[in-house]
Coordinates of C-alpha atoms in Angstrom, one line a residue:
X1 CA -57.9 46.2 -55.2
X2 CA -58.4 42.6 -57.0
X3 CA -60.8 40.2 -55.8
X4 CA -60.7 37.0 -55.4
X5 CA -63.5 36.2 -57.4
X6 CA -62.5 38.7 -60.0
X7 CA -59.5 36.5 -60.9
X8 CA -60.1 33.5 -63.5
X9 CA -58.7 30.0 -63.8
X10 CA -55.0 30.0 -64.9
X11 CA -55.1 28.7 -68.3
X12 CA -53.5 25.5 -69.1
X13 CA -52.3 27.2 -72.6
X14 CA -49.8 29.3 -71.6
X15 CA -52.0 32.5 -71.6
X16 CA -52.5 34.6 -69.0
X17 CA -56.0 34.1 -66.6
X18 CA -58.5 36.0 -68.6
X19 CA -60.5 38.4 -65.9
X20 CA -64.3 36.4 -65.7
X21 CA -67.1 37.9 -67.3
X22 CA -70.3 39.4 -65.3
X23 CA -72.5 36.6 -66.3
X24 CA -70.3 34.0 -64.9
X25 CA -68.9 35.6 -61.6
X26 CA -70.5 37.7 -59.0
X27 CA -67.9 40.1 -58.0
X28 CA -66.7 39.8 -53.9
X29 CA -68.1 43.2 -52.8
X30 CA -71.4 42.2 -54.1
X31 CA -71.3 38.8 -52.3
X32 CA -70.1 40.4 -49.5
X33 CA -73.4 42.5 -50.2
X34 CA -75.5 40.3 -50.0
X35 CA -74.7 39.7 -46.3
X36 CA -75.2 42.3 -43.3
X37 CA -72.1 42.1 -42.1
X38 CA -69.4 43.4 -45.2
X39 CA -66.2 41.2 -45.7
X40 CA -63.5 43.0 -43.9
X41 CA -60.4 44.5 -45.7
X42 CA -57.9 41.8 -43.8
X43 CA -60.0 39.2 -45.3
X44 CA -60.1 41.2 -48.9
X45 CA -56.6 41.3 -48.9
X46 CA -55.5 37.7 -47.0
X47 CA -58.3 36.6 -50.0
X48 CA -56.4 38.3 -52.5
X49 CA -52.7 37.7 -52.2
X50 CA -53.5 33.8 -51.5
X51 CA -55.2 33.6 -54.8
X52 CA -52.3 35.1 -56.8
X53 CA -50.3 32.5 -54.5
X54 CA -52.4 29.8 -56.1
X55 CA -51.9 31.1 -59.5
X56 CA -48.3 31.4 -59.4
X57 CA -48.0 28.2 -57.5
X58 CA -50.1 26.3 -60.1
X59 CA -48.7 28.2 -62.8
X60 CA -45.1 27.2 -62.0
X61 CA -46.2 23.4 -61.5
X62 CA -47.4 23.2 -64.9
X63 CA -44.5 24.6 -66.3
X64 CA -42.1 22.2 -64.9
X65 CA -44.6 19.2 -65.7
X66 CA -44.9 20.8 -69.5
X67 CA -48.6 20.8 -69.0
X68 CA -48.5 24.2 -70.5
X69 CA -47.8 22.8 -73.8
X70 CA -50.5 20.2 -73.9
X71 CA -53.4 20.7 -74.8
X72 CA -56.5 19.9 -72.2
X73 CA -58.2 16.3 -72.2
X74 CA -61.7 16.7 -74.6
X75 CA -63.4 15.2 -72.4
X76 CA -64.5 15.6 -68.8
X77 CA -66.3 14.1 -65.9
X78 CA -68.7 16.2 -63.2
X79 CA -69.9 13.8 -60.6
X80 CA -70.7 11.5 -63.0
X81 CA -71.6 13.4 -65.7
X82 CA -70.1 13.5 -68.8
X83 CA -69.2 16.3 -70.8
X84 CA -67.7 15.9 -74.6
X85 CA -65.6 19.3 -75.1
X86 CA -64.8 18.8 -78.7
X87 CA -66.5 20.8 -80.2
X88 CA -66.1 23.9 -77.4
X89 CA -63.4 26.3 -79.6
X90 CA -64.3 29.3 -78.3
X91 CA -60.5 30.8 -76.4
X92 CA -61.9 33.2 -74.5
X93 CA -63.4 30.8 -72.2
X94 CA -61.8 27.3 -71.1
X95 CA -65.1 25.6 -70.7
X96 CA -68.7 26.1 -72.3
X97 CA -71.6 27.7 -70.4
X98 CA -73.4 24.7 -69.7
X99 CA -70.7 22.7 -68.0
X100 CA -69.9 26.5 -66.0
X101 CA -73.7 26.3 -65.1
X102 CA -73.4 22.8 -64.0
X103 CA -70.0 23.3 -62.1
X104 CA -72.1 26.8 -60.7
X105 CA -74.7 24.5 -58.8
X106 CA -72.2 22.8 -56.6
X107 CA -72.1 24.1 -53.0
X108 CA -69.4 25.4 -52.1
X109 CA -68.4 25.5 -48.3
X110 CA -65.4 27.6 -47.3
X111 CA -63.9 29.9 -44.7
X112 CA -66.5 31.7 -42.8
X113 CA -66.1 34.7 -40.1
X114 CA -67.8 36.8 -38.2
X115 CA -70.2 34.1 -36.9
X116 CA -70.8 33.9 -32.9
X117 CA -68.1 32.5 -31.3
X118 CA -67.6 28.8 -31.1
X119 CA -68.6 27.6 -27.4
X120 CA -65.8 27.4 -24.9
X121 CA -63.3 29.2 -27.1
X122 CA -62.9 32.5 -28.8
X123 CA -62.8 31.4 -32.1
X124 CA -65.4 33.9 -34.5
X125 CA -63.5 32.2 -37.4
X126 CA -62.0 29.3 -38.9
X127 CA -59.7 30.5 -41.5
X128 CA -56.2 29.3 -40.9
X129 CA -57.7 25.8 -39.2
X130 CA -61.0 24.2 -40.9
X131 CA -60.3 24.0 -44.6
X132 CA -60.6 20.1 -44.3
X133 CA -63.8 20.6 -42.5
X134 CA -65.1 23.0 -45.0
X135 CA -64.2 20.4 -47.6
X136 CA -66.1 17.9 -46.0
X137 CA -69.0 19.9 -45.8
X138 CA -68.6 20.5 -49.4
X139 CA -68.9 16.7 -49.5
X140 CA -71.3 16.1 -47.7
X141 CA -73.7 19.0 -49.1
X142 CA -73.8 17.1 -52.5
X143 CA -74.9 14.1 -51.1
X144 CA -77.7 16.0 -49.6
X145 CA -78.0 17.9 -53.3
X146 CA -78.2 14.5 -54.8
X147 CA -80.4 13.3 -52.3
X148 CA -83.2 16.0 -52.5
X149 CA -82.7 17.3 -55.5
X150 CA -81.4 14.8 -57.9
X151 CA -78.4 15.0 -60.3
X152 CA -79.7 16.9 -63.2
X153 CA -81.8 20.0 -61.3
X154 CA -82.1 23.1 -62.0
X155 CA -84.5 25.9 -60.5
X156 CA -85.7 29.5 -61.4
X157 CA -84.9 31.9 -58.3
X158 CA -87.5 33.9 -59.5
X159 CA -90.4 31.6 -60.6
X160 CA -93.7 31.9 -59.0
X161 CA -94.1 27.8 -60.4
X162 CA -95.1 25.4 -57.7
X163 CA -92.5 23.1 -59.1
X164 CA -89.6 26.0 -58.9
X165 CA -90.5 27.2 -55.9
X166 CA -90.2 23.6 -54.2
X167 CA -86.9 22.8 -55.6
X168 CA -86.2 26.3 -54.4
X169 CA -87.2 25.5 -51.2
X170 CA -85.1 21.8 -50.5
X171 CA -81.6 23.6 -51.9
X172 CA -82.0 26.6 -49.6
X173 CA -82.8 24.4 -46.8
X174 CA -79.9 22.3 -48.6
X175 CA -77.6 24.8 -48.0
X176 CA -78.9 25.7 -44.4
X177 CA -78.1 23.0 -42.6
X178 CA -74.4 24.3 -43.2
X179 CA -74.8 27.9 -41.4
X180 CA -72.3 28.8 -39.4
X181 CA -75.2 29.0 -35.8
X182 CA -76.4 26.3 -33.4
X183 CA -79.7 26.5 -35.1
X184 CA -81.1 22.6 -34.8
X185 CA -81.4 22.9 -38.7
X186 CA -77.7 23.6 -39.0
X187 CA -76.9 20.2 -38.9
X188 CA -73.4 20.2 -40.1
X189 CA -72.7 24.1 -39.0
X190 CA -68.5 24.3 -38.2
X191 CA -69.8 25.2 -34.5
X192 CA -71.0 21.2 -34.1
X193 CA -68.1 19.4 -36.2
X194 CA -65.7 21.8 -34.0
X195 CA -67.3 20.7 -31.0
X196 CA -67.8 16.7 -32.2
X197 CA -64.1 16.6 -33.2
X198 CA -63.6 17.8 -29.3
X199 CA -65.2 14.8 -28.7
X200 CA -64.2 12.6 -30.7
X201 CA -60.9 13.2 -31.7
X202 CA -59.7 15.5 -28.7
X203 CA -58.9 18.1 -30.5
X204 CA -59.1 21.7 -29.3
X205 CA -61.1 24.1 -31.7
X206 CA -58.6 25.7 -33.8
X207 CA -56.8 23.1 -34.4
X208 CA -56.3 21.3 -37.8
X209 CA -58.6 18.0 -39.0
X210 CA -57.3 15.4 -41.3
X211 CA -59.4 13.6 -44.2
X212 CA -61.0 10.3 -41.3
X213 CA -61.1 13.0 -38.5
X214 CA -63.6 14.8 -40.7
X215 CA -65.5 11.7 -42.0
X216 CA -66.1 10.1 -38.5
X217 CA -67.5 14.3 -37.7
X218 CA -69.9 13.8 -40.6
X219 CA -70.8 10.7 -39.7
X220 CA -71.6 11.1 -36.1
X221 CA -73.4 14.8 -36.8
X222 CA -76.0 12.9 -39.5
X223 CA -76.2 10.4 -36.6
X224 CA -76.9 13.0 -34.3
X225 CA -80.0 14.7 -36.6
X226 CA -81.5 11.6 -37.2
X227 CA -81.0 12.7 -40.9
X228 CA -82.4 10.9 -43.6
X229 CA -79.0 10.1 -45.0
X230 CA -77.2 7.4 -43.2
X231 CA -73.2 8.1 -43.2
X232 CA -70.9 5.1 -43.3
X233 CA -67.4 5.2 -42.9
X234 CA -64.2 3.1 -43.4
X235 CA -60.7 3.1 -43.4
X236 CA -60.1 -0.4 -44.7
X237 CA -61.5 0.0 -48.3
X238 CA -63.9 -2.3 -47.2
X239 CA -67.6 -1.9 -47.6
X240 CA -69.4 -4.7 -45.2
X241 CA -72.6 -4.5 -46.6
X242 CA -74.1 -6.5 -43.7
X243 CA -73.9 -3.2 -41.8
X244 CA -74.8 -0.9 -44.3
X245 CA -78.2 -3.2 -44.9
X246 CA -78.6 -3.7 -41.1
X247 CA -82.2 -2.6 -41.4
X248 CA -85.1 -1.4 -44.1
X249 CA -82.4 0.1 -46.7
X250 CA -82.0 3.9 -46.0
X251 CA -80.2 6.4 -48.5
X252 CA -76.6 6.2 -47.9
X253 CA -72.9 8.3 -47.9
X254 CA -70.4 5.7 -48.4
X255 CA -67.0 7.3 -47.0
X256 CA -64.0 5.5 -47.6
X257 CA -60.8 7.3 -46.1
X258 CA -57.6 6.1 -47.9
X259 CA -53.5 7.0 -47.9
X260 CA -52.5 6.4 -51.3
X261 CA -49.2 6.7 -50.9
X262 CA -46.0 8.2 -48.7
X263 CA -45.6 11.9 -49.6
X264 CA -47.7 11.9 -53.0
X265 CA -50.2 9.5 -54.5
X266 CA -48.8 6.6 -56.0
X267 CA -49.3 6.8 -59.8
X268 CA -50.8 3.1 -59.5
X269 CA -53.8 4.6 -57.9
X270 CA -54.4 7.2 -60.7
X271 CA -57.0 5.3 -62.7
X272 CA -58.8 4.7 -60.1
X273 CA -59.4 8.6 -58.5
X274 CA -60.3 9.1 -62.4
X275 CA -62.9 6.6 -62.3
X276 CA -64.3 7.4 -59.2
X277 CA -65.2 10.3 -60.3
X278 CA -67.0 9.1 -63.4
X279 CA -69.3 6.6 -61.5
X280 CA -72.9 8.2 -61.4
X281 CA -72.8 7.2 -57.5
X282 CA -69.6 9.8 -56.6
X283 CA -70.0 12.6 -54.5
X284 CA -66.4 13.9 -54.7
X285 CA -63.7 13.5 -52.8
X286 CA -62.3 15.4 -49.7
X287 CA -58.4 15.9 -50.3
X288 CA -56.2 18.2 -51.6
X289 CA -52.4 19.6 -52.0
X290 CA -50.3 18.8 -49.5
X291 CA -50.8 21.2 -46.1
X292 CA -53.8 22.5 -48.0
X293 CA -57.4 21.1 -48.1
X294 CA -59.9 20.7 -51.4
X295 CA -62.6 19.2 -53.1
X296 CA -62.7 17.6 -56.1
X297 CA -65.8 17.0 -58.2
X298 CA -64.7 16.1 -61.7
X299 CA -61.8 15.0 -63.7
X300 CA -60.3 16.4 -66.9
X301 CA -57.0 13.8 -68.2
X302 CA -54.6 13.6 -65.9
X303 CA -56.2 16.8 -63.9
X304 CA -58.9 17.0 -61.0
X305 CA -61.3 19.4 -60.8
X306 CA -62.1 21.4 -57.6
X307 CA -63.8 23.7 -54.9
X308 CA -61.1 25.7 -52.9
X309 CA -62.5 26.5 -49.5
X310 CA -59.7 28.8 -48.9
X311 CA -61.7 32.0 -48.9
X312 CA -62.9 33.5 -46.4
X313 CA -66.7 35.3 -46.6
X314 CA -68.6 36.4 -43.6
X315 CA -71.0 33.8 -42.0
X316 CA -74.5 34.1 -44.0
X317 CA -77.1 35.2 -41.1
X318 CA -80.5 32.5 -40.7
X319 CA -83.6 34.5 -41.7
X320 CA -87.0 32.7 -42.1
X321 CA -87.8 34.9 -44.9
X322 CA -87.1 33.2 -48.1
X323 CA -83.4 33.3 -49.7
X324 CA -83.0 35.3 -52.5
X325 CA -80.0 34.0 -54.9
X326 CA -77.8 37.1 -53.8
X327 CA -78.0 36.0 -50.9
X328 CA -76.2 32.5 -51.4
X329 CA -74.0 33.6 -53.6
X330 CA -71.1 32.7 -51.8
X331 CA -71.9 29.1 -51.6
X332 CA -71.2 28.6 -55.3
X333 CA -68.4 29.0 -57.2
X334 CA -68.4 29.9 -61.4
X335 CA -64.9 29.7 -62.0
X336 CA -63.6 26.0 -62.2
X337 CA -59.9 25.2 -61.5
X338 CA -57.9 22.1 -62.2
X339 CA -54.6 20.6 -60.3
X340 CA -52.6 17.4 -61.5
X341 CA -53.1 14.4 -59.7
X342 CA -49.1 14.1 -59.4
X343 CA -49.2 17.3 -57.2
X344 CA -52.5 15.7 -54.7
X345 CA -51.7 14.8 -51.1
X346 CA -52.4 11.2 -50.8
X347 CA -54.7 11.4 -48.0
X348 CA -58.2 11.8 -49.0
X349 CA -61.9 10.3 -48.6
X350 CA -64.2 9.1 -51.5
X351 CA -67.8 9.7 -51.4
X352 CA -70.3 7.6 -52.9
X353 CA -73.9 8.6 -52.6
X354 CA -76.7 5.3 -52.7
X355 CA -80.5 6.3 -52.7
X356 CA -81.7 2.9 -53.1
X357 CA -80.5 -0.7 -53.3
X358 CA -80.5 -0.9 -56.5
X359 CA -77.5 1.8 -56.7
X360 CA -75.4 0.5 -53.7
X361 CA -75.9 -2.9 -55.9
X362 CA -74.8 -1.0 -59.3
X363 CA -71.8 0.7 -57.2
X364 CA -70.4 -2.3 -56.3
X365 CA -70.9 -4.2 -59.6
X366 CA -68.7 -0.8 -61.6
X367 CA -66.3 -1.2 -58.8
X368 CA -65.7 -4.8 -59.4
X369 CA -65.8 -4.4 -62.5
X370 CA -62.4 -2.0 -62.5
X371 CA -60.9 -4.0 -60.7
X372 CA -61.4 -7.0 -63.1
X373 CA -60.2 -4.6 -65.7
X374 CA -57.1 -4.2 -63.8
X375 CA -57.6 -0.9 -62.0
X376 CA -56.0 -0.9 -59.1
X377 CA -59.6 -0.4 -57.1
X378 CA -59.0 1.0 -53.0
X379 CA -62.7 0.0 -52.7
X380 CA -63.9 -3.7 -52.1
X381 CA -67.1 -4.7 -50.6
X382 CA -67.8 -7.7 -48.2
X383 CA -71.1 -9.4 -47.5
X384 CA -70.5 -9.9 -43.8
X385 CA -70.2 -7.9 -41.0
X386 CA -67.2 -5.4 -39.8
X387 CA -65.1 -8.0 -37.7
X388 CA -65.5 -8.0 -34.3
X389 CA -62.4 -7.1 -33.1
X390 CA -62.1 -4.0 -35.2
X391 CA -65.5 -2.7 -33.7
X392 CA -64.2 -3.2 -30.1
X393 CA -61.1 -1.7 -31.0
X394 CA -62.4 1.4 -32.5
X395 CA -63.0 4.5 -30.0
X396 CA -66.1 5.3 -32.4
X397 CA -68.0 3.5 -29.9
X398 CA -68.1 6.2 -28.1
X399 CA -70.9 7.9 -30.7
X400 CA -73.5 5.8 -29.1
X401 CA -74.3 8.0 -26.7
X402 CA -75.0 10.7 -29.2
X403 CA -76.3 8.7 -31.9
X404 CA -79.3 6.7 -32.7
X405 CA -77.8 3.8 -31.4
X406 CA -75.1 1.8 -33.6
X407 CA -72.7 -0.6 -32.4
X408 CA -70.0 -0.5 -34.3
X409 CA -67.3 0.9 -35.9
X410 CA -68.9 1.5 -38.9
X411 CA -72.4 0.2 -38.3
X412 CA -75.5 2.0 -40.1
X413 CA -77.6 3.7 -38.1
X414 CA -80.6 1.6 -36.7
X415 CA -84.3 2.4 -36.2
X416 CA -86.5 0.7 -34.4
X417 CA -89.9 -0.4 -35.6
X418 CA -90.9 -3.4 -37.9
X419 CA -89.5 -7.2 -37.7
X420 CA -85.8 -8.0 -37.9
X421 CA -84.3 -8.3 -41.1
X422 CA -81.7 -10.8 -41.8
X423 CA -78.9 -8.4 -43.1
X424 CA -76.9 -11.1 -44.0
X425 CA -79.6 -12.3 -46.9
X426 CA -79.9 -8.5 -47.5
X427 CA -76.5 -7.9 -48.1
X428 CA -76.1 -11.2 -50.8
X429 CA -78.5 -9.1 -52.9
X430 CA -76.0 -6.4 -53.4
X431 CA -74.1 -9.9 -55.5
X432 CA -76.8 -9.4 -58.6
X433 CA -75.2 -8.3 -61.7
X434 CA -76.1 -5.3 -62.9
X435 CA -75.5 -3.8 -67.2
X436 CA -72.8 -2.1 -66.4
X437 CA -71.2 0.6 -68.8
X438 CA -68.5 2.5 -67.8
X439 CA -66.0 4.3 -70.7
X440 CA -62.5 2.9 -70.4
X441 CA -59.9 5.6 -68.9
X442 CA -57.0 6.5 -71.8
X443 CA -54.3 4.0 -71.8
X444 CA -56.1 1.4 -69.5
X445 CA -54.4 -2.3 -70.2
X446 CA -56.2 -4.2 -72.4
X447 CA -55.0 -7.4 -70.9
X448 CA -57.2 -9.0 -68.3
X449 CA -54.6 -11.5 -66.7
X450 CA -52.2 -8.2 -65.7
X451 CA -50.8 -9.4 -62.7
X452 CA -51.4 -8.2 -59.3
X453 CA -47.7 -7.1 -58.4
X454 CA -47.5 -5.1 -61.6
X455 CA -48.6 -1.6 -61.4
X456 CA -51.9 -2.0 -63.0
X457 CA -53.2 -4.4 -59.7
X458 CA -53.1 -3.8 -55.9
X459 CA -50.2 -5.1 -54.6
X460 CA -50.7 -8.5 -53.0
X461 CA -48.1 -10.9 -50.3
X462 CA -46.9 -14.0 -51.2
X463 CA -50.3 -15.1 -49.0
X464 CA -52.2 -12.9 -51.1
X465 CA -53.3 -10.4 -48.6
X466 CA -53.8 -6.8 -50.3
X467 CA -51.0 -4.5 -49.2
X468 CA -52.5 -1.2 -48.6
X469 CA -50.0 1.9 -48.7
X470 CA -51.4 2.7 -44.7
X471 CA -54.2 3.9 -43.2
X472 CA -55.1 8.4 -43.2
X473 CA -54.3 9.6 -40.1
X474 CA -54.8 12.8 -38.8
X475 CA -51.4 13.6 -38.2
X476 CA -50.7 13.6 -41.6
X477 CA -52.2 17.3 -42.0
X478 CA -49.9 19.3 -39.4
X479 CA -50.6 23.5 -41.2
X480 CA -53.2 24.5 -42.9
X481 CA -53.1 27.5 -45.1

C-alpha cells in the first residue's frame, strides 16, 4: 500500500515524483497514530487512488501546456514572503528546507471522519461535500496564525522556554478552534459552518458550499464567538471602509468573493491573483480546479501554490492535556504542490489580514497602486458606507440575531462601550500615503496610460462603470470530489 503522504510533488521537469524523505513527511500510519481512532482502509485507499488521480491529472495538464519543458519561476511568493530560489540546485528536492519549513507551518484543514455526528443528520464525515469549507478554514486559520502568532514564528515543541512554550500554547489553541466537536473553543469546527450554512444558505448538511457561501459562514461564526478578529465580506470588490472603521479599529479578515471569469479565469485577471499573493496583508485565497476545492498560499510564475483538503484523516479528539506535535500532524502539510493559474476555477475569495490601521491603510495604498500600474485590480476601496439598498437587499441580515449586532450587509462587528466615533473621518485616514514597495510581476506594461478596455485594465462602459465578469454564486460548485 502507498500513502498519500508518501507520494511527492510531481515534478515540473519531466521526472518522475521523487518518494519524500523522513525529515520532510510524516508517513499516514503514523499520523493516523497519533490519533485514537486509526484511519480506516476505505479512507487509505479512497486517499490513495485520488492522489495518483491528481498526479496524473496534473501531470497530463502540464504536458499539453509544455510546462514540462520550462524550467520553474526563481522566485516565489508565501503569503507575502519572498523567497529567491536561485541559488537552490540541489535535484533531488524542488524547493530548499527553509521554504519546506515555512510552507510546513501552514494549517492545513481537510477532510475529517469519525467525529460525532453532525446534529440533525447522520453525517460522521464530510469527505465527498466540505472541501470548500475545509478550504475556508484553511483561510481562515492563517488569519488567526497571523494574528497571534505573527508572520515569521517559529516554536520548539519541546522547549521548556517560557517564550516557546507560549507560542506553543496560542498555535495549539490556533488549531483548536478548528476541531471537528461543539466544544465553545471550536469556533469554526465543520459541525457549526454545517449547521450556519443551514441557516444561512438553506442548505442541508452534505451538501456542497461555494467560495461566498463559505465566507458569509466565516463571517457569521467569528460573529458568533465574539472573536477578536472581525470578518468582513464582499462580493462587489468593494471595501467601504466606513464599515470596516465603524468603531475603535479591531484586527480584521477582509474577504472579497470574486468570478473572474465564465468557465476559467480570464487571463486579464492573472497579474493580479499573482500580486495578491505577494502583499504582506494576504492570507490566501479559497478556490481551486474546477468541481474541486483548494487553497492557495503562494505563487511561483505562472503557478499557484496550494493546500489540498482532499484527504481524509480521522477527527483529532480535544484533550486538556497539552498537544504534542504528533499529535497535529495532520494539520500541516510538507509537501508543496503547484497548479497553473489557466487550469483555476474562476470562483474564489481573497483574504487580506489587517492587525492595525496602519496596515488596512498600507493595503489599500499597494492595491491602488496596481491598479495605477495597470493591473487589472478586483479590489477597490470606498470611504463611505455599503449603500443602503444593498444592505436591505442582502438576506445577511438575518445574522443579527446571532451576531453581536451589525446591520448590514457587510458591516463590522460593533461593540458597545466608549463615545461614537465618526467612521466617516475614520475611514478618510485609510487616504494617507503610505512607501509603498512592491516588485513588478514579469512582463507587467510599462506604460501608465494603458487603456482601460485593453487587457491590462478592468473593463469599463462607455459611462465608465467597471464591468465585472459576475458575481460567485454558489451554484457554480454543483460535485465535489
Amino acid at each position: 500500500m502507498v500513502f498519500v503522504s508518501d507520494v511527492a510533488e510531481p515534478r515540473q521537469d519531466g521526472e518522475l515524483p521523487a518518494k519524500v524523505t523522513a525529515n520532510t513527511s510524516v508517513s499516514a500510519n503514523e499520523q493516523a497514530s497519533a490519533h485514537p481512532a486509526a484511519e480506516s482502509t476505505a479512507d487509505m485507499v479512497v486517499n490513495t487512488l485520488r492522489e495518483w488521480y491528481v498526479l496524473a491529472s496534473d501531470s497530463i495538464a502540464s504536458l499539453l501546456d509544455g510546462r514540462f519543458l520550462q524550467q520553474p519561476a526563481r522566485d516565489l511568493w508565501l503569503l507575502g514572503k519572498h523567497y529567491d530560489l536561485t541559488e537552490h540546485t540541489d535535484s533531488a528536492t524542488a524547493y530548499p528546507q527553509h521554504v519546506i519549513d515555512d510552507f510546513t507551518r501552514l494549517i492545513w484543514c481537510t477532510y475529517r471522519s469519525q467525529y460525532a455526528p453532525i446534529a440533525q443528520s447522520q453525517f460522521t464525515t464530510d469527505a465527498g461535500w466540505g472541501c470548500m469549507l475545509r478550504a475556508g478554514q484553511t483561510l481562515m486559520a492563517q488569519a488567526l496564525q497571523l494574528h497571534a502568532l505573527g508572520r515569521d514564528w517559529t516554536f520548539s515543541w519541546t522547549s521548556s522556554d517560557s517564550e516557546q512554550v507560549k507560542r506553543r500554547q496560542l498555535y495549539t489553541k490556533v488549531v483548536g478552534e478548528f476541531f471537528d466537536d461543539y466544544d465553545p473553543r471550536s469556533s469554526f469546527s465543520i459541525q457549526r459552518m454545517a449547521a450556519l450554512g443551514q441557516q444561512f444558505e438553506g442548505k442541508d448538511i452534505g451538501e456542497w458550499f461555494g467560495p461566498y457561501g463559505t465566507a458569509r459562514i466565516l463571517r457569521g461564526l467569528a460573529r458568533q464567538a465574539n472573536h477578536d478578529v472581525t470578518v468582513y465580506t464582499t462580493t462587489d470588490g468593494v471595501v467601504y471602509l466606513a464599515d470596516v472603521c465603524a468603531q475603535e479599529f479591531r484586527p480584521t479578515l477582509i474577504l472579497v468573493a470574486s468570478m473572474l471569469g465564465i468557465d476559467r479565469v480570464n487571463p486579464v485577471y492573472y497579474a493580479f491573483i499573482q500580486a495578491s499573493l505577494m502583499l504582506p496583508q494576504s492570507a490566501g485565497i479559497a478556490g481551486g480546479r474546477p468541481s474541486s476545492a483548494l487553497y492557495f498560499a503562494g505563487v511561483q510564475g505562472d503557478e499557484l501554490l496550494y493546500l489540498d483538503p482532499h484527504t481524509t484523516r480521522p477527527a483529532v479528539t480535544r484533550t486538556e492535556k497539552e498537544y504534542s506535535q504528533s499529535d497535529l500532524a495532520t494539520y500541516s502539510c510538507p509537501t508543496p504542490r503547484r497548479i497553473a493559474m489557466s487550469r483555476l476555477d474562476p470562483c474564489m475569495v481573497f483574504g487580506y489580514y489587517c492587525a492595525t490601521l496602519e496596515s488596512l491603510v498600507d493595503l489599500r495604498s499597494r492595491i491602488e497602486l496596481l491598479a495605477d500600474d495597470g493591473v487589472t485590480a478586483i479590489v477597490s476601496f470606498d470611504n463611505g458606507h455599503a449603500p443602503e439598498s444593498a444592505i436591505a437587499g442582502s438576506s445577511e441580515s438575518s445574522e443579527s440575531s446571532e451576531s453581536s449586532g451589525s446591520s448590514g450587509s457587510v458591516r463590522a462587528s460593533e461593540s458597545t462601550g466608549s463615545e461614537p466615533i465618526d467612521s466617516k473621518a475614520r475611514a478618510d485616514d485609510c487616504r494617507v500615503s503610505t512607501p509603498v514597495l512592491l516588485t513588478k510581476l514579469p512582463n507587467d506594461s510599462d506604460n501608465d496610460d494603458a487603456s482601460c478596455n485593453s487587457n491590462t485594465g478592468r473593463p469599463k462602459s462607455e459611462s465608465g462603470e467597471i464591468i465585472l465578469e459576475g458575481e460567485c454564486s454558489d451554484e457554480e460548485w454543483v460535485t465535489d470530489l
